[in-house]
Amino acid sequence: MRRPIDSLFGRLALLVVAVLLASHFAWFALMRLERTQQQTRYAVEEATFLVDAVRQHALHTPDQPLPSRVKLVDPASPAVPAERSDMPAPLERFVEDARDRMPAGTQVRIGEPGRPPELWVRGPTDAKWIVVPVQPLRPPRSRDRMAVWLALIFSFAVMLALFAAWALQRPLRSLAQAVTRFGRGLPVPPVPERGPRELRQLTHGFNQMVQEVARTENDRAVMLAGVAHDLKTPLARLRLRAEMMEEVKMRDGVVRDVDSMTHIVEQFLVFAHDGADRSEAVEVDAQCERVVRSYRAVASGATTVQTELHAGPAFLLPAATLDRILSNLLDNAHAYGAPPIVVATARTAQGYTLSVRDNGSGIAAQDLINASRPFVRLDPARGGNGHSGLGLAIVERLVRRAGGEWEIGNHEGRGLRVLMSFPFEVVPRVAAASESVW
């Protein structure tokens, strides 16, 4: 099961959202702190201005009435509030800032709680307490508008950042898909060179590599196909002349050698073939049964080939590809393995599987990595029996071209097993390609 967090876009999106969330939260906290400090400074400035205005009023125009909520109180009055030690932190900072703005020795107090906030000030030269109103440091609000604007800005920022992350990873995703196709041996069209400079350079290098590999593979296939094709005519003449020989023992030996050489040439041609299989898509279970039945009829000692077919009719593969895969694996198992040989299919949670296994001695662990390499024979003594070392290499190439994966190993410590897996999404493409041809 694919997890979104495993993709580049998923991780970029998570990183972007986390960074934006952290930065907006920090910005919001700083703005709240700055707003509180600014409000405190403004309240201190306003209170200081009022205290100075009242003091000047008392000195120059004592007979004039004072504004509402501004008054002068005698120090002996019981209304004078006492020093408070239980003030909230913002209010305590306000009192300290106000005391710092007043002349040295000025007494600063806050009115009794539960009443409209008042500031009581008495300087060294003041005969009475000066009482002025103070604006609330944190006026009550039904809703913090800053949080609303922050949520809107954060939403737009996340959308823009996710779009930028998607645009950034889009060319990289195309390159990853092309690399996957290239690794499976499928045709790879040139990848558009877009994105940042480093990504354009990487894409350009990949396109050049694909072109060079394709050119080299094409040259090798042309050379191999040319040599194999040129050998078919002299082999046909050699077989004709061998059949005209009078000595039976000699004739049978030469014909057998010619047949082995012809089989090798045909393997060369199959391996050199680089085109897509356009044959009709067939049900794998039914085709396996037909191939095994035909193999039993023509191959000596093949009566022990068994089938375990449980994939169902939805498992489809091109007929030519499936025939070549089965014929090569059955020939390989018949030549090097031991009975019984089992052809099995199954349906799994990820897709379909096709396997061919025998009960021989298998392949040594150190030789498994070389088993599918072209022209590699793990048993050189059998190289003269029509085996070119291409059988497993052909199977691997055919499986990858069909969109599948293969695994070769010893089955339960006994014979060799070749397990081929085809995801569910491969089967519709196979059927569609077959229908487009017909």
Tab-separated table of C-alpha atoms in Angstrom:
chain	number	residue	atom	x	y	z
A	1	MET	CA	0.000	0.000	0.000
A	2	ARG	CA	1.385	3.376	-1.007
A	3	ARG	CA	1.675	5.988	1.719
A	4	PRO	CA	1.434	9.646	0.648
A	5	ILE	CA	4.195	10.601	3.076
A	6	ASP	CA	6.644	8.378	1.147
A	7	SER	CA	6.402	10.525	-1.986
A	8	LEU	CA	8.495	13.627	-2.604
A	9	PHE	CA	5.371	15.759	-2.874
A	10	GLY	CA	4.029	14.364	0.401
A	11	ARG	CA	7.229	15.149	2.269
A	12	LEU	CA	7.533	18.591	0.676
A	13	ALA	CA	3.922	19.309	1.589
A	14	LEU	CA	4.469	18.168	5.180
A	15	LEU	CA	7.651	20.238	5.455
A	16	VAL	CA	5.994	23.325	3.967
A	17	VAL	CA	2.935	23.078	6.210
A	18	ALA	CA	5.114	22.517	9.295
A	19	VAL	CA	7.392	25.467	8.497
A	20	LEU	CA	4.471	27.774	7.704
A	21	LEU	CA	2.626	26.690	10.832
A	22	ALA	CA	5.689	27.279	13.017
A	23	SER	CA	6.462	30.648	11.421
A	24	HIS	CA	2.855	31.864	11.647
A	25	PHE	CA	2.563	30.709	15.237
A	26	ALA	CA	5.796	32.509	16.126
A	27	TRP	CA	4.610	35.603	14.253
A	28	PHE	CA	1.261	35.494	16.051
A	29	ALA	CA	2.954	35.155	19.470
A	30	LEU	CA	5.325	38.034	18.711
A	31	MET	CA	2.474	40.211	17.479
A	32	ARG	CA	0.450	39.493	20.612
A	33	LEU	CA	3.448	40.285	22.796
A	34	GLU	CA	4.247	43.446	20.852
A	35	ARG	CA	0.618	44.543	20.950
A	36	THR	CA	0.529	44.057	24.723
A	37	GLN	CA	3.750	46.001	25.207
A	38	GLN	CA	2.609	48.744	22.868
A	39	GLN	CA	-0.707	48.998	24.660
A	40	THR	CA	1.130	49.251	28.004
A	41	ARG	CA	3.417	51.969	26.680
A	42	TYR	CA	0.452	53.895	25.311
A	43	ALA	CA	-1.418	53.606	28.604
A	44	VAL	CA	1.667	54.813	30.519
A	45	GLU	CA	2.110	57.780	28.186
A	46	GLU	CA	-1.546	58.702	28.483
A	47	ALA	CA	-1.537	58.409	32.284
A	48	THR	CA	1.663	60.436	32.575
A	49	PHE	CA	0.220	63.165	30.388
A	50	LEU	CA	-2.956	63.330	32.490
A	51	VAL	CA	-0.996	63.444	35.740
A	52	ASP	CA	1.123	66.332	34.451
A	53	ALA	CA	-1.987	68.152	33.186
A	54	VAL	CA	-3.725	67.792	36.580
A	55	ARG	CA	-0.609	68.937	38.388
A	56	GLN	CA	-0.401	72.060	36.181
A	57	HIS	CA	-4.109	72.667	36.684
A	58	ALA	CA	-3.699	72.512	40.472
A	59	LEU	CA	-0.830	74.999	40.351
A	60	HIS	CA	-2.223	77.577	37.931
A	61	THR	CA	-6.045	77.289	37.969
A	62	PRO	CA	-7.034	75.592	41.238
A	63	ASP	CA	-10.470	77.226	41.182
A	64	GLN	CA	-11.472	75.598	37.931
A	65	PRO	CA	-13.348	72.234	38.113
A	66	LEU	CA	-11.541	69.073	37.082
A	67	PRO	CA	-12.775	66.716	34.349
A	68	SER	CA	-14.856	63.707	35.326
A	69	ARG	CA	-12.983	60.781	36.825
A	70	VAL	CA	-10.029	63.076	37.553
A	71	LYS	CA	-9.704	64.211	41.130
A	72	LEU	CA	-7.405	65.297	43.934
A	73	VAL	CA	-7.594	63.304	47.192
A	74	ASP	CA	-6.224	64.271	50.573
A	75	PRO	CA	-3.477	61.898	51.830
A	76	ALA	CA	-5.389	61.373	55.078
A	77	SER	CA	-8.521	60.223	53.277
A	78	PRO	CA	-9.520	56.589	53.856
A	79	ALA	CA	-10.148	56.260	50.111
A	80	VAL	CA	-6.412	56.174	49.427
A	81	PRO	CA	-5.618	52.604	48.273
A	82	ALA	CA	-2.907	50.609	49.981
A	83	GLU	CA	0.109	49.122	48.289
A	84	ARG	CA	-0.854	45.910	46.445
A	85	SER	CA	1.408	42.902	46.088
A	86	ASP	CA	-1.038	40.623	44.259
A	87	MET	CA	-1.319	42.501	40.979
A	88	PRO	CA	-1.298	40.611	37.690
A	89	ALA	CA	1.935	40.671	35.734
A	90	PRO	CA	0.704	43.113	33.018
A	91	LEU	CA	-0.618	45.514	35.651
A	92	GLU	CA	2.589	45.240	37.661
A	93	ARG	CA	4.651	46.074	34.538
A	94	PHE	CA	2.343	49.055	33.937
A	95	VAL	CA	2.948	50.383	37.451
A	96	GLU	CA	6.724	49.927	37.122
A	97	ASP	CA	6.785	51.719	33.743
A	98	ALA	CA	4.642	54.551	35.122
A	99	ARG	CA	6.922	54.928	38.187
A	100	ASP	CA	9.936	55.096	35.863
A	101	ARG	CA	8.345	57.973	33.952
A	102	MET	CA	7.618	59.958	37.114
A	103	PRO	CA	10.117	62.027	39.128
A	104	ALA	CA	12.202	60.182	41.705
A	105	GLY	CA	10.326	59.477	44.921
A	106	THR	CA	6.891	59.473	43.304
A	107	GLN	CA	4.356	57.076	44.783
A	108	VAL	CA	2.302	55.132	42.217
A	109	ARG	CA	-0.631	52.925	43.141
A	110	ILE	CA	-3.582	51.274	41.428
A	111	GLY	CA	-7.156	51.715	42.529
A	112	GLU	CA	-9.115	49.030	44.307
A	113	PRO	CA	-10.106	46.028	42.154
A	114	GLY	CA	-13.687	45.717	41.053
A	115	ARG	CA	-13.957	49.427	40.186
A	116	PRO	CA	-13.037	51.333	36.998
A	117	PRO	CA	-9.215	51.277	36.744
A	118	GLU	CA	-7.565	54.334	38.297
A	119	LEU	CA	-3.979	55.450	38.754
A	120	TRP	CA	-3.069	57.159	42.044
A	121	VAL	CA	0.058	59.328	41.872
A	122	ARG	CA	1.710	61.537	44.496
A	123	GLY	CA	4.996	63.215	43.742
A	124	PRO	CA	7.475	64.597	46.296
A	125	THR	CA	6.051	68.114	45.838
A	126	ASP	CA	2.368	67.146	45.546
A	127	ALA	CA	0.096	68.024	48.454
A	128	LYS	CA	-2.615	65.614	47.389
A	129	TRP	CA	-2.994	62.351	45.504
A	130	ILE	CA	-3.687	62.820	41.811
A	131	VAL	CA	-6.228	60.304	40.562
A	132	VAL	CA	-6.583	59.756	36.792
A	133	PRO	CA	-8.433	57.048	34.821
A	134	VAL	CA	-6.479	54.280	33.072
A	135	GLN	CA	-7.592	52.489	29.958
A	136	PRO	CA	-7.911	48.711	30.285
A	137	LEU	CA	-4.718	46.987	29.208
A	138	ARG	CA	-6.617	44.126	27.567
A	139	PRO	CA	-10.090	45.244	26.555
A	140	PRO	CA	-12.514	42.342	26.217
A	141	ARG	CA	-13.191	41.177	22.658
A	142	SER	CA	-15.728	38.708	21.337
A	143	ARG	CA	-13.299	37.478	18.721
A	144	ASP	CA	-9.641	38.112	18.028
A	145	ARG	CA	-9.469	39.541	14.522
A	146	MET	CA	-5.762	38.874	14.340
A	147	ALA	CA	-6.384	35.128	14.606
A	148	VAL	CA	-8.911	35.306	11.763
A	149	TRP	CA	-6.531	37.180	9.487
A	150	LEU	CA	-3.742	34.823	10.480
A	151	ALA	CA	-5.864	31.808	9.483
A	152	LEU	CA	-6.672	33.372	6.099
A	153	ILE	CA	-3.046	34.271	5.384
A	154	PHE	CA	-1.919	30.803	6.475
A	155	SER	CA	-4.464	29.099	4.193
A	156	PHE	CA	-3.413	31.100	1.134
A	157	ALA	CA	0.267	30.554	1.956
A	158	VAL	CA	-0.233	26.789	2.257
A	159	MET	CA	-2.076	26.611	-1.074
A	160	LEU	CA	0.618	28.591	-2.874
A	161	ALA	CA	3.390	26.569	-1.220
A	162	LEU	CA	1.744	23.246	-2.118
A	163	PHE	CA	1.358	24.378	-5.721
A	164	ALA	CA	5.039	25.337	-5.799
A	165	ALA	CA	6.010	21.962	-4.276
A	166	TRP	CA	3.852	20.131	-6.827
A	167	ALA	CA	5.410	22.086	-9.702
A	168	LEU	CA	8.885	21.358	-8.325
A	169	GLN	CA	8.401	17.599	-7.971
A	170	ARG	CA	6.496	17.140	-11.242
A	171	PRO	CA	9.601	16.893	-13.505
A	172	LEU	CA	11.301	14.676	-10.933
A	173	ARG	CA	8.296	12.328	-10.947
A	174	SER	CA	8.488	12.125	-14.755
A	175	LEU	CA	12.175	11.287	-14.474
A	176	ALA	CA	11.468	8.610	-11.841
A	177	GLN	CA	8.832	7.007	-14.083
A	178	ALA	CA	11.273	7.035	-17.006
A	179	VAL	CA	13.955	5.411	-14.837
A	180	THR	CA	11.468	2.699	-13.828
A	181	ARG	CA	10.616	2.001	-17.489
A	182	PHE	CA	14.296	1.945	-18.383
A	183	GLY	CA	15.032	-0.491	-15.555
A	184	ARG	CA	12.336	-2.846	-16.883
A	185	GLY	CA	13.727	-2.734	-20.403
A	186	LEU	CA	10.734	-0.848	-21.812
A	187	PRO	CA	11.019	1.901	-24.460
A	188	VAL	CA	11.728	5.269	-22.850
A	189	PRO	CA	10.751	8.463	-24.711
A	190	PRO	CA	12.895	11.559	-24.047
A	191	VAL	CA	12.019	13.180	-20.729
A	192	PRO	CA	11.264	16.936	-20.989
A	193	GLU	CA	14.106	18.954	-19.480
A	194	ARG	CA	12.419	21.349	-17.067
A	195	GLY	CA	12.668	22.479	-13.477
A	196	PRO	CA	15.710	23.807	-11.594
A	197	ARG	CA	19.120	23.816	-13.252
A	198	GLU	CA	20.393	20.739	-11.405
A	199	LEU	CA	17.262	18.790	-12.344
A	200	ARG	CA	17.572	19.870	-15.998
A	201	GLN	CA	21.176	18.690	-16.011
A	202	LEU	CA	20.167	15.362	-14.476
A	203	THR	CA	17.372	14.889	-17.024
A	204	HIS	CA	19.678	15.804	-19.897
A	205	GLY	CA	22.260	13.268	-18.709
A	206	PHE	CA	19.588	10.583	-18.378
A	207	ASN	CA	18.294	11.240	-21.903
A	208	GLN	CA	21.830	10.983	-23.270
A	209	MET	CA	22.417	7.739	-21.368
A	210	VAL	CA	19.184	6.237	-22.696
A	211	GLN	CA	20.129	7.198	-26.257
A	212	GLU	CA	23.602	5.697	-25.944
A	213	VAL	CA	22.295	2.492	-24.372
A	214	ALA	CA	19.583	2.197	-27.027
A	215	ARG	CA	22.117	2.777	-29.789
A	216	THR	CA	24.480	0.164	-28.343
A	217	GLU	CA	21.640	-2.315	-27.815
A	218	ASN	CA	20.380	-1.755	-31.335
A	219	ASP	CA	23.855	-2.293	-32.818
A	220	ARG	CA	24.266	-5.465	-30.800
A	221	ALA	CA	20.810	-6.737	-31.767
A	222	VAL	CA	21.411	-5.983	-35.455
A	223	MET	CA	24.754	-7.759	-35.384
A	224	LEU	CA	23.372	-10.758	-33.517
A	225	ALA	CA	20.296	-10.998	-35.727
A	226	GLY	CA	22.435	-10.656	-38.857
A	227	VAL	CA	24.811	-13.414	-37.818
A	228	ALA	CA	21.934	-15.703	-36.789
A	229	HIS	CA	20.040	-15.020	-40.005
A	230	ASP	CA	23.080	-15.672	-42.163
A	231	LEU	CA	23.671	-18.990	-40.404
A	232	LYS	CA	20.185	-20.322	-41.136
A	233	THR	CA	20.815	-20.908	-44.859
A	234	PRO	CA	24.069	-22.929	-44.515
A	235	LEU	CA	22.490	-24.892	-41.660
A	236	ALA	CA	19.538	-25.805	-43.865
A	237	ARG	CA	21.931	-26.961	-46.618
A	238	LEU	CA	23.990	-28.899	-44.078
A	239	ARG	CA	20.900	-30.683	-42.804
A	240	LEU	CA	19.828	-31.552	-46.334
A	241	ARG	CA	23.222	-33.025	-47.116
A	242	ALA	CA	23.283	-34.909	-43.806
A	243	GLU	CA	19.959	-36.562	-44.550
A	244	MET	CA	21.405	-37.805	-47.841
A	245	MET	CA	24.205	-39.657	-46.063
A	246	GLU	CA	24.008	-43.429	-46.323
A	247	GLU	CA	25.531	-44.329	-42.972
A	248	VAL	CA	22.665	-44.157	-40.456
A	249	LYS	CA	24.749	-43.604	-37.334
A	250	MET	CA	26.756	-40.807	-38.906
A	251	ARG	CA	23.628	-39.244	-40.409
A	252	ASP	CA	21.741	-39.221	-37.102
A	253	GLY	CA	24.697	-37.618	-35.311
A	254	VAL	CA	25.101	-34.872	-37.898
A	255	VAL	CA	21.334	-34.174	-37.966
A	256	ARG	CA	21.298	-33.951	-34.180
A	257	ASP	CA	24.175	-31.467	-34.220
A	258	VAL	CA	22.496	-29.423	-36.939
A	259	ASP	CA	19.272	-29.336	-34.903
A	260	SER	CA	21.211	-28.100	-31.865
A	261	MET	CA	22.856	-25.377	-33.919
A	262	THR	CA	19.474	-24.408	-35.401
A	263	HIS	CA	17.990	-24.135	-31.913
A	264	ILE	CA	20.864	-21.877	-30.841
A	265	VAL	CA	20.361	-19.685	-33.901
A	266	GLU	CA	16.641	-19.398	-33.141
A	267	GLN	CA	17.470	-18.390	-29.563
A	268	PHE	CA	19.785	-15.701	-30.928
A	269	LEU	CA	16.971	-14.341	-33.068
A	270	VAL	CA	14.499	-14.318	-30.161
A	271	PHE	CA	17.009	-12.581	-27.891
A	272	ALA	CA	17.859	-10.004	-30.560
A	273	HIS	CA	14.190	-9.212	-31.190
A	274	ASP	CA	13.496	-5.827	-29.585
A	275	GLY	CA	9.956	-5.061	-30.695
A	276	ALA	CA	6.843	-5.114	-28.575
A	277	ASP	CA	4.713	-8.230	-28.656
A	278	ARG	CA	1.527	-7.442	-30.618
A	279	SER	CA	0.058	-10.918	-30.435
A	280	GLU	CA	-3.391	-11.597	-29.026
A	281	ALA	CA	-3.800	-11.529	-25.238
A	282	VAL	CA	-4.844	-14.949	-23.928
A	283	GLU	CA	-5.865	-16.384	-20.579
A	284	VAL	CA	-2.684	-17.539	-18.901
A	285	ASP	CA	-4.249	-20.557	-17.177
A	286	ALA	CA	-5.754	-21.940	-20.399
A	287	GLN	CA	-2.630	-21.251	-22.438
A	288	CYS	CA	-0.409	-22.893	-19.823
A	289	GLU	CA	-2.571	-26.007	-19.981
A	290	ARG	CA	-2.292	-26.089	-23.794
A	291	VAL	CA	1.485	-25.543	-23.789
A	292	VAL	CA	2.042	-28.236	-21.170
A	293	ARG	CA	-0.160	-30.644	-23.092
A	294	SER	CA	1.785	-29.998	-26.309
A	295	TYR	CA	5.092	-30.302	-24.457
A	296	ARG	CA	4.112	-33.684	-23.088
A	297	ALA	CA	3.223	-34.860	-26.591
A	298	VAL	CA	6.483	-33.855	-28.319
A	299	ALA	CA	9.126	-34.031	-25.565
A	300	SER	CA	10.392	-37.380	-24.381
A	301	GLY	CA	10.146	-37.909	-20.660
A	302	ALA	CA	7.870	-34.860	-20.203
A	303	THR	CA	4.935	-36.793	-18.764
A	304	THR	CA	5.851	-35.591	-15.281
A	305	VAL	CA	5.047	-31.939	-16.082
A	306	GLN	CA	2.237	-30.880	-13.751
A	307	THR	CA	0.041	-27.805	-13.507
A	308	GLU	CA	-1.370	-25.860	-10.558
A	309	LEU	CA	-3.409	-23.102	-12.207
A	310	HIS	CA	-5.391	-20.849	-9.846
A	311	ALA	CA	-5.048	-17.310	-11.283
A	312	GLY	CA	-8.435	-17.204	-12.984
A	313	PRO	CA	-9.560	-15.916	-16.387
A	314	ALA	CA	-8.641	-12.277	-15.641
A	315	PHE	CA	-4.908	-13.016	-15.898
A	316	LEU	CA	-3.955	-12.184	-19.511
A	317	LEU	CA	-0.625	-12.072	-21.341
A	318	PRO	CA	0.355	-11.859	-25.034
A	319	ALA	CA	0.274	-15.345	-26.532
A	320	ALA	CA	3.720	-15.191	-28.176
A	321	THR	CA	5.375	-13.872	-25.023
A	322	LEU	CA	3.761	-16.525	-22.832
A	323	ASP	CA	4.686	-19.337	-25.252
A	324	ARG	CA	8.332	-18.233	-25.351
A	325	ILE	CA	8.522	-17.916	-21.580
A	326	LEU	CA	7.055	-21.364	-20.965
A	327	SER	CA	9.030	-23.118	-23.703
A	328	ASN	CA	12.349	-21.724	-22.451
A	329	LEU	CA	11.612	-22.519	-18.805
A	330	LEU	CA	10.315	-26.017	-19.573
A	331	ASP	CA	13.342	-26.763	-21.757
A	332	ASN	CA	15.652	-25.496	-19.021
A	333	ALA	CA	13.895	-27.534	-16.308
A	334	HIS	CA	13.806	-30.636	-18.499
A	335	ALA	CA	17.514	-30.335	-19.347
A	336	TYR	CA	18.950	-29.469	-15.933
A	337	GLY	CA	16.250	-30.257	-13.360
A	338	ALA	CA	14.433	-33.354	-12.186
A	339	PRO	CA	10.757	-34.377	-12.235
A	340	PRO	CA	8.187	-33.418	-11.419
A	341	ILE	CA	8.155	-30.037	-13.158
A	342	VAL	CA	5.320	-27.814	-11.953
A	343	VAL	CA	3.777	-24.876	-13.817
A	344	ALA	CA	1.710	-22.807	-11.352
A	345	THR	CA	-0.314	-19.587	-11.400
A	346	ALA	CA	-1.943	-17.705	-8.526
A	347	ARG	CA	-3.696	-14.486	-7.653
A	348	THR	CA	-2.193	-12.443	-4.796
A	349	ALA	CA	-3.016	-9.156	-3.104
A	350	GLN	CA	-0.602	-7.326	-5.417
A	351	GLY	CA	-1.356	-9.069	-8.709
A	352	TYR	CA	-0.814	-12.392	-10.479
A	353	THR	CA	2.089	-14.824	-10.363
A	354	LEU	CA	3.355	-17.427	-12.824
A	355	SER	CA	6.034	-19.890	-11.740
A	356	VAL	CA	7.890	-22.898	-13.118
A	357	ARG	CA	9.800	-25.121	-10.718
A	358	ASP	CA	11.501	-28.485	-10.793
A	359	ASN	CA	12.836	-30.892	-8.171
A	360	GLY	CA	16.449	-31.075	-9.225
A	361	SER	CA	19.557	-29.980	-7.362
A	362	GLY	CA	18.944	-26.303	-8.065
A	363	ILE	CA	21.656	-23.682	-8.539
A	364	ALA	CA	24.378	-22.799	-6.069
A	365	ALA	CA	23.742	-19.534	-4.229
A	366	GLN	CA	26.858	-17.890	-5.653
A	367	ASP	CA	25.714	-18.715	-9.222
A	368	LEU	CA	22.163	-17.328	-8.965
A	369	ILE	CA	23.292	-13.818	-9.847
A	370	ASN	CA	24.784	-15.053	-13.126
A	371	ALA	CA	21.962	-17.398	-14.069
A	372	SER	CA	20.105	-14.858	-16.213
A	373	ARG	CA	23.092	-13.238	-17.890
A	374	PRO	CA	23.292	-13.731	-21.656
A	375	PHE	CA	25.647	-16.411	-22.966
A	376	VAL	CA	26.423	-17.677	-19.466
A	377	ARG	CA	26.219	-21.445	-19.008
A	378	LEU	CA	26.540	-22.627	-15.420
A	379	ASP	CA	27.237	-26.151	-16.707
A	380	PRO	CA	29.752	-25.763	-19.580
A	381	ALA	CA	29.797	-29.499	-20.124
A	382	ARG	CA	26.244	-29.281	-21.518
A	383	GLY	CA	26.969	-26.456	-23.908
A	384	GLY	CA	26.900	-28.733	-26.904
A	385	ASN	CA	23.306	-29.856	-26.466
A	386	GLY	CA	21.763	-26.892	-28.214
A	387	HIS	CA	22.001	-24.578	-25.218
A	388	SER	CA	23.397	-21.091	-25.821
A	389	GLY	CA	23.038	-19.670	-22.322
A	390	LEU	CA	20.197	-17.407	-23.484
A	391	GLY	CA	17.133	-19.223	-22.133
A	392	LEU	CA	16.816	-17.462	-18.772
A	393	ALA	CA	18.039	-14.159	-20.245
A	394	ILE	CA	15.214	-14.327	-22.802
A	395	VAL	CA	12.686	-15.077	-20.063
A	396	GLU	CA	13.830	-12.123	-17.975
A	397	ARG	CA	13.646	-9.760	-20.947
A	398	LEU	CA	10.170	-10.987	-21.958
A	399	VAL	CA	8.820	-10.700	-18.406
A	400	ARG	CA	10.094	-7.139	-17.997
A	401	ARG	CA	8.708	-6.086	-21.382
A	402	ALA	CA	5.330	-7.410	-20.304
A	403	GLY	CA	5.475	-5.145	-17.238
A	404	GLY	CA	6.307	-7.824	-14.686
A	405	GLU	CA	9.136	-8.732	-12.341
A	406	TRP	CA	10.876	-12.036	-11.919
A	407	GLU	CA	12.714	-13.838	-9.143
A	408	ILE	CA	14.952	-16.865	-9.518
A	409	GLY	CA	15.967	-19.097	-6.640
A	410	ASN	CA	15.925	-22.554	-5.162
A	411	HIS	CA	12.463	-23.654	-4.065
A	412	GLU	CA	12.388	-24.920	-0.462
A	413	GLY	CA	16.010	-25.971	-0.695
A	414	ARG	CA	15.352	-28.284	-3.662
A	415	GLY	CA	14.943	-27.523	-7.344
A	416	LEU	CA	15.091	-24.228	-9.194
A	417	ARG	CA	12.021	-21.986	-9.248
A	418	VAL	CA	11.428	-19.005	-11.515
A	419	LEU	CA	8.666	-16.804	-10.052
A	420	MET	CA	7.167	-14.074	-12.271
A	421	SER	CA	4.902	-11.369	-10.796
A	422	PHE	CA	2.561	-9.139	-12.799
A	423	PRO	CA	0.755	-6.247	-11.025
A	424	PHE	CA	-2.961	-5.783	-11.570
A	425	GLU	CA	-2.454	-2.589	-13.590
A	426	VAL	CA	-0.381	-4.468	-16.187
A	427	VAL	CA	-3.215	-6.759	-17.270
A	428	PRO	CA	-5.559	-4.038	-18.644
A	429	ARG	CA	-2.687	-2.587	-20.683
A	430	VAL	CA	-1.969	-6.007	-22.145
A	431	ALA	CA	-5.619	-6.487	-23.137
A	432	ALA	CA	-5.856	-2.962	-24.573
A	433	ALA	CA	-2.718	-3.411	-26.659
A	434	SER	CA	-4.050	-6.674	-28.041
A	435	GLU	CA	-7.423	-5.131	-28.938
A	436	SER	CA	-5.762	-2.187	-30.699
A	437	VAL	CA	-3.932	-4.590	-32.996
A	438	TRP	CA	-7.054	-6.526	-33.904
